[in-house]
Amino acid sequence: MKQRVFSGARPTGRQHIGNYLGAIQNYVALQEEHDCIYCIVDIHALTTLESTDRLQHDIHEMMLDWLAAGLDPEKSILFVQSHVSEVMELHTLLSMVTPLGWLLRVPTFKEKARMQPHNVNYGLVGYPVLMTADIVLYKAELVPVGEDQLPHLELAREIARRFNSLFGFTFPEPQAKLTCFPLVLGLNGAQKMGKSYNNYIELAATPEETLKLVMTAVTDPARKYRSDPGHPEICNVFRLHHFFNPARVDEIAAECRSAGIGCVDCKKLLAEGINSTLASFRERRASFAAKPRYVTEVLADGAHKATTIAKKTLAEVKEKMGLLPPVSCRIQP
Ligand code: TRP
């Protein structure tokens, strides 16, 4: 039997090249040999959102990117977390076997509490319990995530282990599957590429927008004049050539070191590489976007398939936790 993979991502709207290289590409590859379930975690998003005005829009845009990048609803289950409400029931049940001390120690909880002191909500504390429910509801064994999620995954394993020891074996302990892609830095070269830093290039950007954004990227700070030799090993633009101009990296590095090309030339090459790599993605995206109900249909189908699995697990959990009457007293449907 194929191993089951589950991963979730917050609804951040249009995806950028950091999301693509770090996560989406990996999701797509896993579809071939695993039984994959990918989820847009809208309930998790509520733990930090100030406003939900853009939530539906962001889910739609993100799904268009996922589909255009090659996530295939024929191969994988693609759905929105809140569409399968069983996860909220399982979250409540798992919360009974999760010591509060475990949750208060999670580094992301402490960080979020510091970042939004006006809104340290109960959901924020339970975030890893909901994440555990996401994973174990489908009895997933592998969870592709970035390194930042490892403490959450560790907790998921502990909660699964504890449930199993209290109520009998039910959940496989989920393993993190780290993406082996190096960190993708943002255009300013300072932090990782991310929506919150405004240093990103959207996959769906036009070729012109892409060129304009790439032109703003920070390069080797020691290279002040066109005639100065560059240091590709410390240049973020050069790093991106590995992904978007893989056949030309040696040539570009040599030209940079000898000042044969300047940073402007180098950025033009990068924009060309990004635009040609993403050309078919952009075409597919436009064709999906032209069918306004397509995303809704994919998500409805995904929720339907996910619900079938979820109901089975939840019934098993309720039975084991003693929440169902003895078999002889049950009313058969
Ligand atoms: N906490 C994850 C993140 O930020 C998102 C997430 C929610 C998740 N549920 C999950 C990831 C289940 C993997 C598996 O980014």
Short mmCIF file of C-alpha atoms and ligand atoms in Angstrom, two decimals:
data_model
loop_
_atom_site.label_atom_id
_atom_site.label_comp_id
_atom_site.label_asym_id
_atom_site.label_seq_id
_atom_site.Cartn_x
_atom_site.Cartn_y
_atom_site.Cartn_z
CA MET A 1 0.00 0.00 0.00
CA LYS A 2 1.13 3.53 -0.75
CA GLN A 3 2.17 5.64 2.22
CA ARG A 4 -0.21 8.42 3.08
CA VAL A 5 1.10 11.97 2.97
CA PHE A 6 -0.66 14.95 4.53
CA SER A 7 0.35 18.56 4.46
CA GLY A 8 -1.37 21.82 5.20
CA ALA A 9 -0.63 25.39 4.30
CA ARG A 10 -2.20 28.62 5.43
CA PRO A 11 -4.31 30.49 2.90
CA THR A 12 -1.81 33.18 1.94
CA GLY A 13 -3.32 33.97 -1.45
CA ARG A 14 -1.17 34.02 -4.55
CA GLN A 15 1.93 31.92 -4.05
CA HIS A 16 5.46 33.17 -4.64
CA ILE A 17 8.55 31.48 -5.98
CA GLY A 18 9.70 30.70 -2.44
CA ASN A 19 6.50 28.72 -1.83
CA TYR A 20 7.00 26.97 -5.13
CA LEU A 21 10.61 25.92 -4.58
CA GLY A 22 10.17 25.16 -0.90
CA ALA A 23 6.86 23.34 -0.81
CA ILE A 24 4.64 23.12 -3.86
CA GLN A 25 7.20 21.47 -6.12
CA ASN A 26 7.71 18.82 -3.48
CA TYR A 27 3.95 18.28 -3.04
CA VAL A 28 3.68 17.72 -6.79
CA ALA A 29 6.54 15.20 -6.85
CA LEU A 30 5.11 13.21 -3.92
CA GLN A 31 1.85 12.62 -5.79
CA GLU A 32 3.48 10.06 -8.02
CA GLU A 33 4.36 7.51 -5.35
CA HIS A 34 2.18 8.37 -2.39
CA ASP A 35 -1.39 8.77 -1.45
CA CYS A 36 -1.43 12.54 -0.89
CA ILE A 37 -3.82 14.85 0.89
CA TYR A 38 -3.18 18.59 0.74
CA CYS A 39 -5.19 21.04 2.74
CA ILE A 40 -5.58 24.81 2.93
CA VAL A 41 -5.84 25.42 6.66
CA ASP A 42 -8.36 28.23 6.99
CA ILE A 43 -9.15 27.52 10.64
CA HIS A 44 -5.49 27.81 11.57
CA ALA A 45 -5.44 31.13 9.74
CA LEU A 46 -8.12 32.43 12.11
CA THR A 47 -5.66 32.26 15.01
CA THR A 48 -3.77 35.24 13.63
CA LEU A 49 -6.04 37.02 11.15
CA GLU A 50 -7.11 40.56 11.91
CA SER A 51 -9.79 40.46 9.25
CA THR A 52 -11.37 37.65 7.27
CA ASP A 53 -12.47 39.86 4.39
CA ARG A 54 -9.95 38.36 1.98
CA LEU A 55 -10.06 34.79 3.22
CA GLN A 56 -12.23 33.33 0.42
CA HIS A 57 -10.31 35.25 -2.21
CA ASP A 58 -6.99 34.03 -0.82
CA ILE A 59 -8.14 30.41 -0.75
CA HIS A 60 -9.26 30.66 -4.38
CA GLU A 61 -6.03 32.27 -5.60
CA MET A 62 -3.87 29.80 -3.72
CA MET A 63 -5.77 26.85 -5.11
CA LEU A 64 -5.38 28.19 -8.66
CA ASP A 65 -1.62 28.26 -8.08
CA TRP A 66 -1.59 24.74 -6.65
CA LEU A 67 -3.55 23.37 -9.58
CA ALA A 68 -1.51 25.23 -12.20
CA ALA A 69 1.70 23.99 -10.55
CA GLY A 70 0.56 20.42 -11.10
CA LEU A 71 -1.35 19.33 -8.01
CA ASP A 72 -3.80 16.98 -9.62
CA PRO A 73 -7.25 16.38 -8.13
CA GLU A 74 -7.29 12.98 -9.86
CA LYS A 75 -4.22 11.91 -7.92
CA SER A 76 -4.45 13.82 -4.63
CA ILE A 77 -7.16 15.00 -2.30
CA LEU A 78 -7.18 18.80 -2.31
CA PHE A 79 -9.48 20.48 0.18
CA VAL A 80 -10.12 23.28 2.63
CA GLN A 81 -9.78 22.43 6.31
CA SER A 82 -13.12 23.85 7.50
CA HIS A 83 -15.03 21.93 4.82
CA VAL A 84 -14.39 18.74 6.79
CA SER A 85 -15.76 19.68 10.19
CA GLU A 86 -14.75 16.32 11.72
CA VAL A 87 -11.33 17.86 12.28
CA MET A 88 -12.79 20.25 14.84
CA GLU A 89 -14.39 17.36 16.73
CA LEU A 90 -11.15 15.43 16.72
CA HIS A 91 -9.32 18.54 17.87
CA THR A 92 -11.57 18.77 20.93
CA LEU A 93 -11.11 15.09 21.73
CA LEU A 94 -7.33 15.25 21.34
CA SER A 95 -7.23 18.33 23.55
CA MET A 96 -8.26 16.05 26.45
CA VAL A 97 -5.07 14.01 26.13
CA THR A 98 -2.73 16.97 25.60
CA PRO A 99 -1.11 18.44 28.71
CA LEU A 100 -1.27 22.23 28.69
CA GLY A 101 2.41 22.40 29.62
CA TRP A 102 3.37 20.84 26.28
CA LEU A 103 1.51 23.56 24.42
CA LEU A 104 2.80 26.49 26.41
CA ARG A 105 6.37 25.41 25.66
CA VAL A 106 5.98 25.46 21.87
CA PRO A 107 8.33 28.13 20.43
CA THR A 108 5.83 29.37 17.81
CA PHE A 109 3.21 29.91 20.50
CA LYS A 110 5.60 32.04 22.53
CA GLU A 111 6.58 33.98 19.44
CA LYS A 112 3.01 34.62 18.35
CA ALA A 113 2.01 35.65 21.84
CA ARG A 114 4.82 38.19 21.69
CA MET A 115 3.82 39.38 18.23
CA GLN A 116 0.12 39.82 18.97
CA PRO A 117 -0.11 40.54 22.72
CA HIS A 118 -3.58 42.05 22.16
CA ASN A 119 -4.83 38.72 20.77
CA VAL A 120 -3.39 35.74 22.62
CA ASN A 121 -6.44 33.64 21.89
CA TYR A 122 -7.23 30.12 23.03
CA GLY A 123 -6.91 28.85 19.44
CA LEU A 124 -3.32 29.97 19.37
CA VAL A 125 -2.47 27.67 22.29
CA GLY A 126 -4.32 24.78 20.67
CA TYR A 127 -2.75 25.37 17.25
CA PRO A 128 -0.57 22.23 17.41
CA VAL A 129 -3.50 20.13 18.61
CA LEU A 130 -5.53 21.18 15.58
CA MET A 131 -2.52 20.46 13.40
CA THR A 132 -2.25 17.00 14.97
CA ALA A 133 -5.95 16.46 14.29
CA ASP A 134 -5.36 17.42 10.64
CA ILE A 135 -2.73 14.76 10.28
CA VAL A 136 -4.07 11.88 12.34
CA LEU A 137 -7.64 12.23 11.10
CA TYR A 138 -6.26 10.75 7.86
CA LYS A 139 -3.77 8.47 9.64
CA ALA A 140 -1.01 10.11 7.61
CA GLU A 141 2.50 8.77 8.01
CA LEU A 142 4.51 11.41 6.19
CA VAL A 143 4.22 15.15 6.55
CA PRO A 144 6.22 17.34 4.15
CA VAL A 145 7.05 20.52 6.04
CA GLY A 146 9.75 23.11 6.45
CA GLU A 147 12.13 23.08 9.37
CA ASP A 148 10.08 25.70 11.21
CA GLN A 149 7.32 23.11 11.68
CA LEU A 150 9.46 20.47 13.39
CA PRO A 151 8.40 21.37 16.95
CA HIS A 152 4.75 21.03 15.86
CA LEU A 153 5.45 17.66 14.29
CA GLU A 154 7.21 16.46 17.42
CA LEU A 155 4.15 17.40 19.42
CA ALA A 156 1.88 15.63 16.93
CA ARG A 157 3.92 12.48 17.47
CA GLU A 158 3.67 12.84 21.24
CA ILE A 159 -0.08 13.35 21.14
CA ALA A 160 -0.53 10.36 18.82
CA ARG A 161 1.67 8.24 21.08
CA ARG A 162 -0.24 9.28 24.15
CA PHE A 163 -3.59 8.58 22.57
CA ASN A 164 -2.38 5.17 21.43
CA SER A 165 -1.11 4.27 24.87
CA LEU A 166 -4.31 5.40 26.60
CA PHE A 167 -6.85 3.96 24.17
CA GLY A 168 -5.04 1.36 22.08
CA PHE A 169 -3.16 1.71 18.82
CA THR A 170 -5.03 4.03 16.51
CA PHE A 171 -2.68 6.51 14.87
CA PRO A 172 0.64 5.96 13.14
CA GLU A 173 3.21 8.43 14.49
CA PRO A 174 3.61 10.96 11.69
CA GLN A 175 7.13 11.58 10.38
CA ALA A 176 8.29 14.93 9.08
CA LYS A 177 9.58 14.84 5.54
CA LEU A 178 11.89 17.82 5.23
CA THR A 179 12.15 19.45 1.86
CA CYS A 180 15.79 19.50 0.96
CA PHE A 181 15.60 22.84 -0.79
CA PRO A 182 17.84 25.57 0.53
CA LEU A 183 16.19 28.59 2.01
CA VAL A 184 14.91 30.95 -0.66
CA LEU A 185 15.74 34.49 0.32
CA GLY A 186 13.59 37.44 -0.60
CA LEU A 187 14.52 40.12 -3.13
CA ASN A 188 16.12 42.23 -0.40
CA GLY A 189 18.42 39.31 0.38
CA ALA A 190 17.77 39.82 4.09
CA GLN A 191 15.01 37.43 5.14
CA LYS A 192 13.39 34.38 3.65
CA MET A 193 10.99 35.17 0.84
CA GLY A 194 7.60 35.72 2.42
CA LYS A 195 4.36 37.62 2.13
CA SER A 196 4.98 39.46 5.35
CA TYR A 197 8.28 40.95 4.16
CA ASN A 198 7.10 42.24 0.78
CA ASN A 199 10.17 40.77 -0.90
CA TYR A 200 8.60 38.19 -3.18
CA ILE A 201 7.73 37.42 -6.80
CA GLU A 202 4.33 35.85 -7.35
CA LEU A 203 4.22 32.83 -9.63
CA ALA A 204 1.31 34.46 -11.43
CA ALA A 205 3.10 37.77 -12.02
CA THR A 206 3.35 38.86 -15.66
CA PRO A 207 6.75 38.71 -17.37
CA GLU A 208 6.95 42.51 -17.15
CA GLU A 209 6.13 42.55 -13.43
CA THR A 210 8.68 39.81 -12.89
CA LEU A 211 11.42 41.77 -14.64
CA LYS A 212 10.57 44.90 -12.66
CA LEU A 213 10.73 43.03 -9.35
CA VAL A 214 13.94 41.19 -10.18
CA MET A 215 15.53 44.56 -10.99
CA THR A 216 14.93 45.63 -7.37
CA ALA A 217 16.81 42.61 -5.98
CA VAL A 218 19.85 43.17 -3.81
CA THR A 219 23.06 41.65 -5.24
CA ASP A 220 26.66 41.45 -4.00
CA PRO A 221 27.02 44.61 -1.88
CA ALA A 222 30.79 44.73 -2.54
CA ARG A 223 30.13 45.23 -6.24
CA LYS A 224 29.63 48.96 -6.55
CA TYR A 225 30.71 49.61 -10.11
CA ARG A 226 30.04 47.68 -13.29
CA SER A 227 33.77 46.95 -13.60
CA ASP A 228 34.10 45.46 -10.07
CA PRO A 229 34.40 41.67 -10.05
CA GLY A 230 31.40 40.01 -8.37
CA HIS A 231 31.12 37.27 -5.76
CA PRO A 232 28.38 34.93 -6.95
CA GLU A 233 28.65 32.73 -3.84
CA ILE A 234 27.22 35.48 -1.67
CA CYS A 235 24.74 36.87 -4.20
CA ASN A 236 21.07 36.06 -3.80
CA VAL A 237 20.32 36.68 -7.48
CA PHE A 238 22.97 34.14 -8.36
CA ARG A 239 21.40 31.63 -5.98
CA LEU A 240 18.14 31.95 -7.87
CA HIS A 241 19.87 31.18 -11.17
CA HIS A 242 20.33 27.62 -9.84
CA PHE A 243 16.59 27.14 -10.04
CA PHE A 244 15.69 29.18 -13.06
CA ASN A 245 18.79 28.91 -15.29
CA PRO A 246 20.27 25.61 -14.09
CA ALA A 247 22.16 24.95 -17.34
CA ARG A 248 23.91 28.31 -17.24
CA VAL A 249 25.08 28.72 -13.64
CA ASP A 250 28.77 28.04 -14.34
CA GLU A 251 28.84 30.45 -17.23
CA ILE A 252 27.00 33.15 -15.23
CA ALA A 253 29.33 32.69 -12.24
CA ALA A 254 32.41 33.07 -14.44
CA GLU A 255 31.00 36.15 -16.18
CA CYS A 256 30.16 37.72 -12.83
CA ARG A 257 33.61 37.03 -11.35
CA SER A 258 35.36 38.53 -14.36
CA ALA A 259 32.95 41.47 -14.52
CA GLY A 260 32.03 40.27 -18.01
CA ILE A 261 28.41 40.91 -17.08
CA GLY A 262 27.03 43.47 -14.68
CA CYS A 263 24.28 42.98 -12.13
CA VAL A 264 21.70 44.49 -14.47
CA ASP A 265 22.55 41.96 -17.20
CA CYS A 266 22.52 39.18 -14.65
CA LYS A 267 19.08 40.19 -13.39
CA LYS A 268 17.72 40.34 -16.92
CA LEU A 269 18.91 36.77 -17.40
CA LEU A 270 17.24 35.74 -14.17
CA ALA A 271 13.93 37.34 -15.14
CA GLU A 272 14.11 35.56 -18.50
CA GLY A 273 14.80 32.27 -16.71
CA ILE A 274 11.87 32.75 -14.33
CA ASN A 275 9.54 33.75 -17.15
CA SER A 276 10.42 30.83 -19.35
CA THR A 277 10.28 28.33 -16.46
CA LEU A 278 6.84 29.62 -15.46
CA ALA A 279 5.36 30.18 -18.92
CA SER A 280 3.34 26.97 -19.01
CA PHE A 281 2.34 27.40 -15.35
CA ARG A 282 0.96 30.84 -16.20
CA GLU A 283 -0.95 29.54 -19.19
CA ARG A 284 -2.55 26.75 -17.18
CA ARG A 285 -3.43 29.15 -14.41
CA ALA A 286 -5.18 31.50 -16.82
CA SER A 287 -7.17 28.63 -18.29
CA PHE A 288 -8.33 27.47 -14.83
CA ALA A 289 -9.11 31.02 -13.78
CA ALA A 290 -11.30 31.43 -16.86
CA LYS A 291 -13.64 28.75 -15.45
CA PRO A 292 -15.04 30.49 -12.37
CA ARG A 293 -16.50 27.37 -10.77
CA TYR A 294 -13.57 25.05 -11.41
CA VAL A 295 -11.80 25.65 -8.09
CA THR A 296 -15.08 25.31 -6.17
CA GLU A 297 -15.77 21.99 -7.86
CA VAL A 298 -12.30 20.63 -7.14
CA LEU A 299 -12.62 21.65 -3.50
CA ALA A 300 -16.09 20.15 -3.14
CA ASP A 301 -14.86 16.86 -4.54
CA GLY A 302 -11.79 16.96 -2.28
CA ALA A 303 -13.93 17.66 0.81
CA HIS A 304 -16.19 14.78 -0.11
CA LYS A 305 -13.32 12.31 -0.38
CA ALA A 306 -11.66 13.62 2.78
CA THR A 307 -14.93 13.40 4.73
CA THR A 308 -15.29 9.70 3.93
CA ILE A 309 -11.91 8.96 5.55
CA ALA A 310 -12.49 11.42 8.39
CA LYS A 311 -15.82 9.94 9.45
CA LYS A 312 -14.29 6.50 9.74
CA THR A 313 -11.41 7.66 11.93
CA LEU A 314 -13.66 9.78 14.10
CA ALA A 315 -16.05 6.87 14.71
CA GLU A 316 -13.09 4.71 15.74
CA VAL A 317 -11.83 7.43 18.10
CA LYS A 318 -15.24 7.92 19.71
CA GLU A 319 -15.61 4.21 20.18
CA LYS A 320 -12.20 3.93 21.81
CA MET A 321 -12.79 6.93 24.04
CA GLY A 322 -16.02 5.42 25.33
CA LEU A 323 -18.34 7.92 23.71
CA LEU A 324 -20.60 5.38 22.02
CA PRO A 325 -23.22 3.24 23.78
CA PRO A 326 -22.61 -0.53 23.96
CA VAL A 327 -23.17 -2.21 20.59
CA SER A 328 -26.27 -4.03 21.82
CA CYS A 329 -27.95 -0.73 22.69
CA ARG A 330 -27.15 1.09 19.43
CA ILE A 331 -29.88 2.10 17.03
CA GLN A 332 -28.82 0.86 13.61
CA PRO A 333 -29.14 3.51 10.93
N1 TRP B 1 1.30 24.91 10.78
C1 TRP B 1 1.54 24.76 9.38
C2 TRP B 1 2.18 26.03 8.89
O1 TRP B 1 2.32 26.94 9.02
C3 TRP B 1 0.28 24.54 8.59
C4 TRP B 1 -0.39 23.25 8.94
C5 TRP B 1 -1.59 23.09 9.53
C6 TRP B 1 0.10 21.94 8.66
N2 TRP B 1 -1.91 21.80 9.65
C7 TRP B 1 -0.89 21.05 9.12
C8 TRP B 1 1.27 21.46 8.07
C9 TRP B 1 -0.72 19.68 9.02
C10 TRP B 1 1.44 20.07 7.97
C11 TRP B 1 0.44 19.18 8.45
O2 TRP B 1 2.58 26.45 8.20
#
